[in-house]
Amino acid sequence: MRSLKCILLGVTVSGILGVCGQSGALQGTIVPSNVKRVARVTGAARSTDTIPGPNRTDHFYNVGGTDLGIAWEMGNGTVGLFFGDTYGRDFEPGPGGPGDAGDWRSNVLAFSADKELSDGITFDSMRTVTGRTEAREIIPSRHDPDCRGDHTMIPTAAIHAGNRDIVHCMNINCWGVPGKWRTNYSALFFSEDNGNTWNRSGVCFAADSKFAQAALAKKDGYVYLYGTPAGRQGAIYLLRVPENKLAFQNEYEYWARRKGWVKQAESSADPVVEAPAGEMSVIYNKRLQRWIMLYLDVSRKAIVLRDAIDPQGVWSSPKILVRSSDYPGLYGSFIYPPENDTTLYFLMSVWKDYNVFLMKADLKRETE
């Protein structure tokens, strides 16, 4: 994401309580501890690095600078990782973020079967240009000048559901002031060949949609799509749909505070978490029997964690995972599979380095 994303603004955030059809107040909320940076995931090693960096993506895949790292378990058991705006091996961090660099791609895709994450994530491959080793753009963009059309295509969430891999992308029209941007639309793209080719579905969210950015999770035959408006100032909303009907937007049900699940009515959707919320990820942890949500909270200048018994909440108060005072310019908060352990791995971007790092936290119930 090629905007100045690291400058954080201040507003107060709180959970939404008293929503009908929910299980009531949380008992034994989830508390994170022992949070640490494990490894560099992308880019060239820096002289200041004191952590592993197994992938050397600058050398092997012409990926010198990138961000995000949206991870999901694919149908073949491999983990896919979508990254955002990507630059070549000549990339050098600027004083406040990405500097000038060539080989711009709006998004790239990596694959890993690595199950031992204590020393980092090792890529098996990236999707590359035919006959070359350079990581290729997956979901295309025209790369029009900023604010003058189809500027870039940024992945926001991904999942395997209904025997297909799915990615939610936002088509950026204009990067605005820090933490604000404008989309042309957002859409779902599907792959039926393990991420080799992707096709746009008929699912489309307008520029002013509550689901311009997303997190995707599934449980009991449903896909849950959490959404925010474009940028980092909006609240979080929720829709659900049976896994096998994800491509049919007229089957979507939106969570409304008084009415419960309402079909074909995005305008009825009420916040499940109040503003401000930036990029996010959500999973259901079977071991802890909780929904876990991570997102960038610009009011706290931190990546925070919330948990809930039900997908619509009541969501716990936010617990700080990582502060920008410790990692200046942090953003992104994408949970890495497996999702059913008391050890949480997640991917965090840092603006000045403009690359992605693997983070780790321990989770436990407050009552334990």
mmCIF file of N, CA and C in Angstrom, residues 143-209:
data_model
loop_
_atom_site.group_PDB
_atom_site.id
_atom_site.type_symbol
_atom_site.label_atom_id
_atom_site.label_comp_id
_atom_site.label_asym_id
_atom_site.label_seq_id
_atom_site.Cartn_x
_atom_site.Cartn_y
_atom_site.Cartn_z
ATOM 1 N N HIS A 143 -2.346 0.851 -13.304
ATOM 2 C CA HIS A 143 -1.307 1.732 -12.758
ATOM 3 C C HIS A 143 -1.452 3.148 -13.311
ATOM 4 N N ASP A 144 -2.690 3.619 -13.395
ATOM 5 C CA ASP A 144 -2.915 5.013 -13.775
ATOM 6 C C ASP A 144 -2.288 5.929 -12.725
ATOM 7 N N PRO A 145 -1.990 7.183 -13.084
ATOM 8 C CA PRO A 145 -1.461 8.117 -12.085
ATOM 9 C C PRO A 145 -2.406 8.234 -10.885
ATOM 10 N N ASP A 146 -1.836 8.486 -9.722
ATOM 11 C CA ASP A 146 -2.621 8.595 -8.497
ATOM 12 C C ASP A 146 -3.746 9.611 -8.666
ATOM 13 N N CYS A 147 -4.951 9.212 -8.259
ATOM 14 C CA CYS A 147 -6.163 10.038 -8.299
ATOM 15 C C CYS A 147 -6.692 10.273 -9.709
ATOM 16 N N ARG A 148 -6.230 9.461 -10.662
ATOM 17 C CA ARG A 148 -6.676 9.664 -12.048
ATOM 18 C C ARG A 148 -7.155 8.363 -12.695
ATOM 19 N N GLY A 149 -7.705 7.453 -11.880
ATOM 20 C CA GLY A 149 -8.244 6.229 -12.465
ATOM 21 C C GLY A 149 -7.937 5.004 -11.635
ATOM 22 N N ASP A 150 -7.559 3.926 -12.310
ATOM 23 C CA ASP A 150 -7.215 2.644 -11.681
ATOM 24 C C ASP A 150 -5.736 2.699 -11.309
ATOM 25 N N HIS A 151 -5.469 3.165 -10.083
ATOM 26 C CA HIS A 151 -4.079 3.402 -9.688
ATOM 27 C C HIS A 151 -3.373 2.111 -9.265
ATOM 28 N N THR A 152 -4.030 1.316 -8.400
ATOM 29 C CA THR A 152 -3.428 0.057 -7.969
ATOM 30 C C THR A 152 -4.506 -0.858 -7.403
ATOM 31 N N MET A 153 -4.184 -2.146 -7.274
ATOM 32 C CA MET A 153 -5.131 -3.161 -6.797
ATOM 33 C C MET A 153 -4.524 -3.853 -5.578
ATOM 34 N N ILE A 154 -5.127 -3.623 -4.413
ATOM 35 C CA ILE A 154 -4.537 -4.057 -3.152
ATOM 36 C C ILE A 154 -5.364 -5.178 -2.523
ATOM 37 N N PRO A 155 -4.764 -6.341 -2.258
ATOM 38 C CA PRO A 155 -5.478 -7.398 -1.534
ATOM 39 C C PRO A 155 -5.727 -6.987 -0.089
ATOM 40 N N THR A 156 -6.878 -7.372 0.445
ATOM 41 C CA THR A 156 -7.181 -7.057 1.844
ATOM 42 C C THR A 156 -7.486 -8.293 2.679
ATOM 43 N N ALA A 157 -7.903 -9.419 2.046
ATOM 44 C CA ALA A 157 -8.244 -10.636 2.791
ATOM 45 C C ALA A 157 -8.272 -11.805 1.827
ATOM 46 N N ALA A 158 -8.074 -13.019 2.355
ATOM 47 C CA ALA A 158 -8.124 -14.217 1.512
ATOM 48 C C ALA A 158 -8.577 -15.411 2.340
ATOM 49 N N ILE A 159 -9.155 -16.411 1.645
ATOM 50 C CA ILE A 159 -9.679 -17.598 2.321
ATOM 51 C C ILE A 159 -9.852 -18.712 1.307
ATOM 52 N N HIS A 160 -9.889 -19.963 1.783
ATOM 53 C CA HIS A 160 -10.298 -21.097 0.952
ATOM 54 C C HIS A 160 -11.696 -21.498 1.384
ATOM 55 N N ALA A 161 -12.638 -21.479 0.450
ATOM 56 C CA ALA A 161 -14.031 -21.806 0.762
ATOM 57 C C ALA A 161 -14.717 -22.306 -0.496
ATOM 58 N N GLY A 162 -15.602 -23.288 -0.334
ATOM 59 C CA GLY A 162 -16.327 -23.802 -1.486
ATOM 60 C C GLY A 162 -15.424 -24.367 -2.557
ATOM 61 N N ASN A 163 -14.309 -25.003 -2.140
ATOM 62 C CA ASN A 163 -13.345 -25.625 -3.062
ATOM 63 C C ASN A 163 -12.620 -24.626 -3.956
ATOM 64 N N ARG A 164 -12.583 -23.371 -3.526
ATOM 65 C CA ARG A 164 -11.851 -22.354 -4.279
ATOM 66 C C ARG A 164 -11.073 -21.466 -3.322
ATOM 67 N N ASP A 165 -10.003 -20.870 -3.832
ATOM 68 C CA ASP A 165 -9.289 -19.841 -3.092
ATOM 69 C C ASP A 165 -9.841 -18.492 -3.517
ATOM 70 N N ILE A 166 -10.057 -17.631 -2.541
ATOM 71 C CA ILE A 166 -10.728 -16.358 -2.785
ATOM 72 C C ILE A 166 -9.892 -15.237 -2.191
ATOM 73 N N VAL A 167 -9.743 -14.140 -2.925
ATOM 74 C CA VAL A 167 -9.097 -12.949 -2.391
ATOM 75 C C VAL A 167 -10.019 -11.751 -2.594
ATOM 76 N N HIS A 168 -10.121 -10.933 -1.565
ATOM 77 C CA HIS A 168 -10.852 -9.665 -1.621
ATOM 78 C C HIS A 168 -9.824 -8.573 -1.892
ATOM 79 N N CYS A 169 -10.053 -7.783 -2.926
ATOM 80 C CA CYS A 169 -9.130 -6.701 -3.294
ATOM 81 C C CYS A 169 -9.869 -5.379 -3.370
ATOM 82 N N MET A 170 -9.162 -4.302 -3.049
ATOM 83 C CA MET A 170 -9.711 -2.964 -3.260
ATOM 84 C C MET A 170 -8.933 -2.294 -4.386
ATOM 85 N N ASN A 171 -9.677 -1.717 -5.322
ATOM 86 C CA ASN A 171 -9.082 -1.000 -6.438
ATOM 87 C C ASN A 171 -8.936 0.465 -6.033
ATOM 88 N N ILE A 172 -7.691 0.900 -5.888
ATOM 89 C CA ILE A 172 -7.414 2.233 -5.350
ATOM 90 C C ILE A 172 -7.478 3.285 -6.452
ATOM 91 N N ASN A 173 -8.241 4.326 -6.172
ATOM 92 C CA ASN A 173 -8.268 5.495 -7.047
ATOM 93 C C ASN A 173 -7.247 6.531 -6.594
ATOM 94 N N CYS A 174 -7.169 6.756 -5.269
ATOM 95 C CA CYS A 174 -6.371 7.882 -4.788
ATOM 96 C C CYS A 174 -5.894 7.635 -3.361
ATOM 97 N N TRP A 175 -4.586 7.727 -3.148
ATOM 98 C CA TRP A 175 -4.050 7.766 -1.793
ATOM 99 C C TRP A 175 -4.195 9.191 -1.278
ATOM 100 N N GLY A 176 -4.842 9.372 -0.134
ATOM 101 C CA GLY A 176 -5.048 10.699 0.417
ATOM 102 C C GLY A 176 -4.040 11.015 1.503
ATOM 103 N N VAL A 177 -4.480 11.802 2.481
ATOM 104 C CA VAL A 177 -3.627 12.087 3.631
ATOM 105 C C VAL A 177 -3.438 10.785 4.404
ATOM 106 N N PRO A 178 -2.434 10.715 5.273
ATOM 107 C CA PRO A 178 -2.163 9.451 5.963
ATOM 108 C C PRO A 178 -3.407 8.835 6.600
ATOM 109 N N GLY A 179 -3.606 7.542 6.311
ATOM 110 C CA GLY A 179 -4.733 6.809 6.870
ATOM 111 C C GLY A 179 -6.031 6.962 6.112
ATOM 112 N N LYS A 180 -6.004 7.715 5.003
ATOM 113 C CA LYS A 180 -7.217 7.889 4.201
ATOM 114 C C LYS A 180 -6.906 7.604 2.741
ATOM 115 N N TRP A 181 -7.806 6.900 2.081
ATOM 116 C CA TRP A 181 -7.682 6.659 0.645
ATOM 117 C C TRP A 181 -9.061 6.443 0.051
ATOM 118 N N ARG A 182 -9.127 6.517 -1.253
ATOM 119 C CA ARG A 182 -10.397 6.392 -1.970
ATOM 120 C C ARG A 182 -10.319 5.219 -2.933
ATOM 121 N N THR A 183 -11.354 4.398 -2.964
ATOM 122 C CA THR A 183 -11.398 3.267 -3.887
ATOM 123 C C THR A 183 -12.324 3.569 -5.060
ATOM 124 N N ASN A 184 -12.091 2.862 -6.165
ATOM 125 C CA ASN A 184 -13.071 2.836 -7.252
ATOM 126 C C ASN A 184 -14.141 1.791 -6.958
ATOM 127 N N TYR A 185 -13.700 0.660 -6.411
ATOM 128 C CA TYR A 185 -14.575 -0.453 -6.039
ATOM 129 C C TYR A 185 -13.719 -1.477 -5.308
ATOM 130 N N SER A 186 -14.370 -2.463 -4.719
ATOM 131 C CA SER A 186 -13.688 -3.649 -4.198
ATOM 132 C C SER A 186 -14.393 -4.870 -4.761
ATOM 133 N N ALA A 187 -13.669 -5.999 -4.890
ATOM 134 C CA ALA A 187 -14.251 -7.177 -5.535
ATOM 135 C C ALA A 187 -13.596 -8.444 -5.007
ATOM 136 N N LEU A 188 -14.285 -9.573 -5.230
ATOM 137 C CA LEU A 188 -13.729 -10.886 -4.937
ATOM 138 C C LEU A 188 -13.197 -11.519 -6.211
ATOM 139 N N PHE A 189 -12.039 -12.172 -6.084
ATOM 140 C CA PHE A 189 -11.423 -12.911 -7.184
ATOM 141 C C PHE A 189 -11.245 -14.358 -6.730
ATOM 142 N N PHE A 190 -11.449 -15.303 -7.664
ATOM 143 C CA PHE A 190 -11.439 -16.726 -7.347
ATOM 144 C C PHE A 190 -10.347 -17.445 -8.129
ATOM 145 N N SER A 191 -9.764 -18.467 -7.492
ATOM 146 C CA SER A 191 -8.830 -19.360 -8.177
ATOM 147 C C SER A 191 -9.256 -20.802 -7.938
ATOM 148 N N GLU A 192 -9.256 -21.596 -9.009
ATOM 149 C CA GLU A 192 -9.585 -23.018 -8.911
ATOM 150 C C GLU A 192 -8.387 -23.902 -9.248
ATOM 151 N N ASP A 193 -7.199 -23.294 -9.350
ATOM 152 C CA ASP A 193 -5.993 -24.063 -9.692
ATOM 153 C C ASP A 193 -4.835 -23.724 -8.750
ATOM 154 N N ASN A 194 -5.159 -23.639 -7.452
ATOM 155 C CA ASN A 194 -4.142 -23.404 -6.417
ATOM 156 C C ASN A 194 -3.381 -22.100 -6.617
ATOM 157 N N GLY A 195 -4.086 -21.068 -7.036
ATOM 158 C CA GLY A 195 -3.499 -19.740 -7.107
ATOM 159 C C GLY A 195 -2.723 -19.429 -8.361
ATOM 160 N N ASN A 196 -2.786 -20.303 -9.356
ATOM 161 C CA ASN A 196 -2.062 -20.026 -10.604
ATOM 162 C C ASN A 196 -2.762 -18.952 -11.418
ATOM 163 N N THR A 197 -4.075 -19.075 -11.569
ATOM 164 C CA THR A 197 -4.857 -18.072 -12.296
ATOM 165 C C THR A 197 -6.010 -17.617 -11.417
ATOM 166 N N TRP A 198 -6.410 -16.370 -11.611
ATOM 167 C CA TRP A 198 -7.481 -15.770 -10.821
ATOM 168 C C TRP A 198 -8.476 -15.093 -11.746
ATOM 169 N N ASN A 199 -9.755 -15.224 -11.414
ATOM 170 C CA ASN A 199 -10.820 -14.609 -12.193
ATOM 171 C C ASN A 199 -11.710 -13.780 -11.285
ATOM 172 N N ARG A 200 -12.121 -12.639 -11.801
ATOM 173 C CA ARG A 200 -13.002 -11.774 -11.019
ATOM 174 C C ARG A 200 -14.407 -12.365 -10.973
ATOM 175 N N SER A 201 -15.000 -12.352 -9.786
ATOM 176 C CA SER A 201 -16.371 -12.820 -9.618
ATOM 177 C C SER A 201 -17.336 -11.670 -9.885
ATOM 178 N N GLY A 202 -18.615 -11.941 -9.721
ATOM 179 C CA GLY A 202 -19.613 -10.887 -9.854
ATOM 180 C C GLY A 202 -19.820 -10.093 -8.584
ATOM 181 N N VAL A 203 -19.095 -10.452 -7.514
ATOM 182 C CA VAL A 203 -19.244 -9.751 -6.239
ATOM 183 C C VAL A 203 -18.454 -8.451 -6.286
ATOM 184 N N CYS A 204 -19.144 -7.346 -6.062
ATOM 185 C CA CYS A 204 -18.495 -6.033 -6.158
ATOM 186 C C CYS A 204 -19.063 -5.112 -5.085
ATOM 187 N N PHE A 205 -18.193 -4.367 -4.437
ATOM 188 C CA PHE A 205 -18.586 -3.401 -3.419
ATOM 189 C C PHE A 205 -18.235 -1.998 -3.921
ATOM 190 N N ALA A 206 -19.178 -1.085 -3.823
ATOM 191 C CA ALA A 206 -19.002 0.271 -4.342
ATOM 192 C C ALA A 206 -17.944 1.034 -3.549
ATOM 193 N N ALA A 207 -17.536 2.168 -4.099
ATOM 194 C CA ALA A 207 -16.484 2.969 -3.472
ATOM 195 C C ALA A 207 -16.848 3.399 -2.054
ATOM 196 N N ASP A 208 -18.139 3.620 -1.801
ATOM 197 C CA ASP A 208 -18.566 4.060 -0.473
ATOM 198 C C ASP A 208 -19.064 2.909 0.397
ATOM 199 N N SER A 209 -18.740 1.674 0.029
ATOM 200 C CA SER A 209 -19.230 0.500 0.751
ATOM 201 C C SER A 209 -18.635 0.397 2.152
#
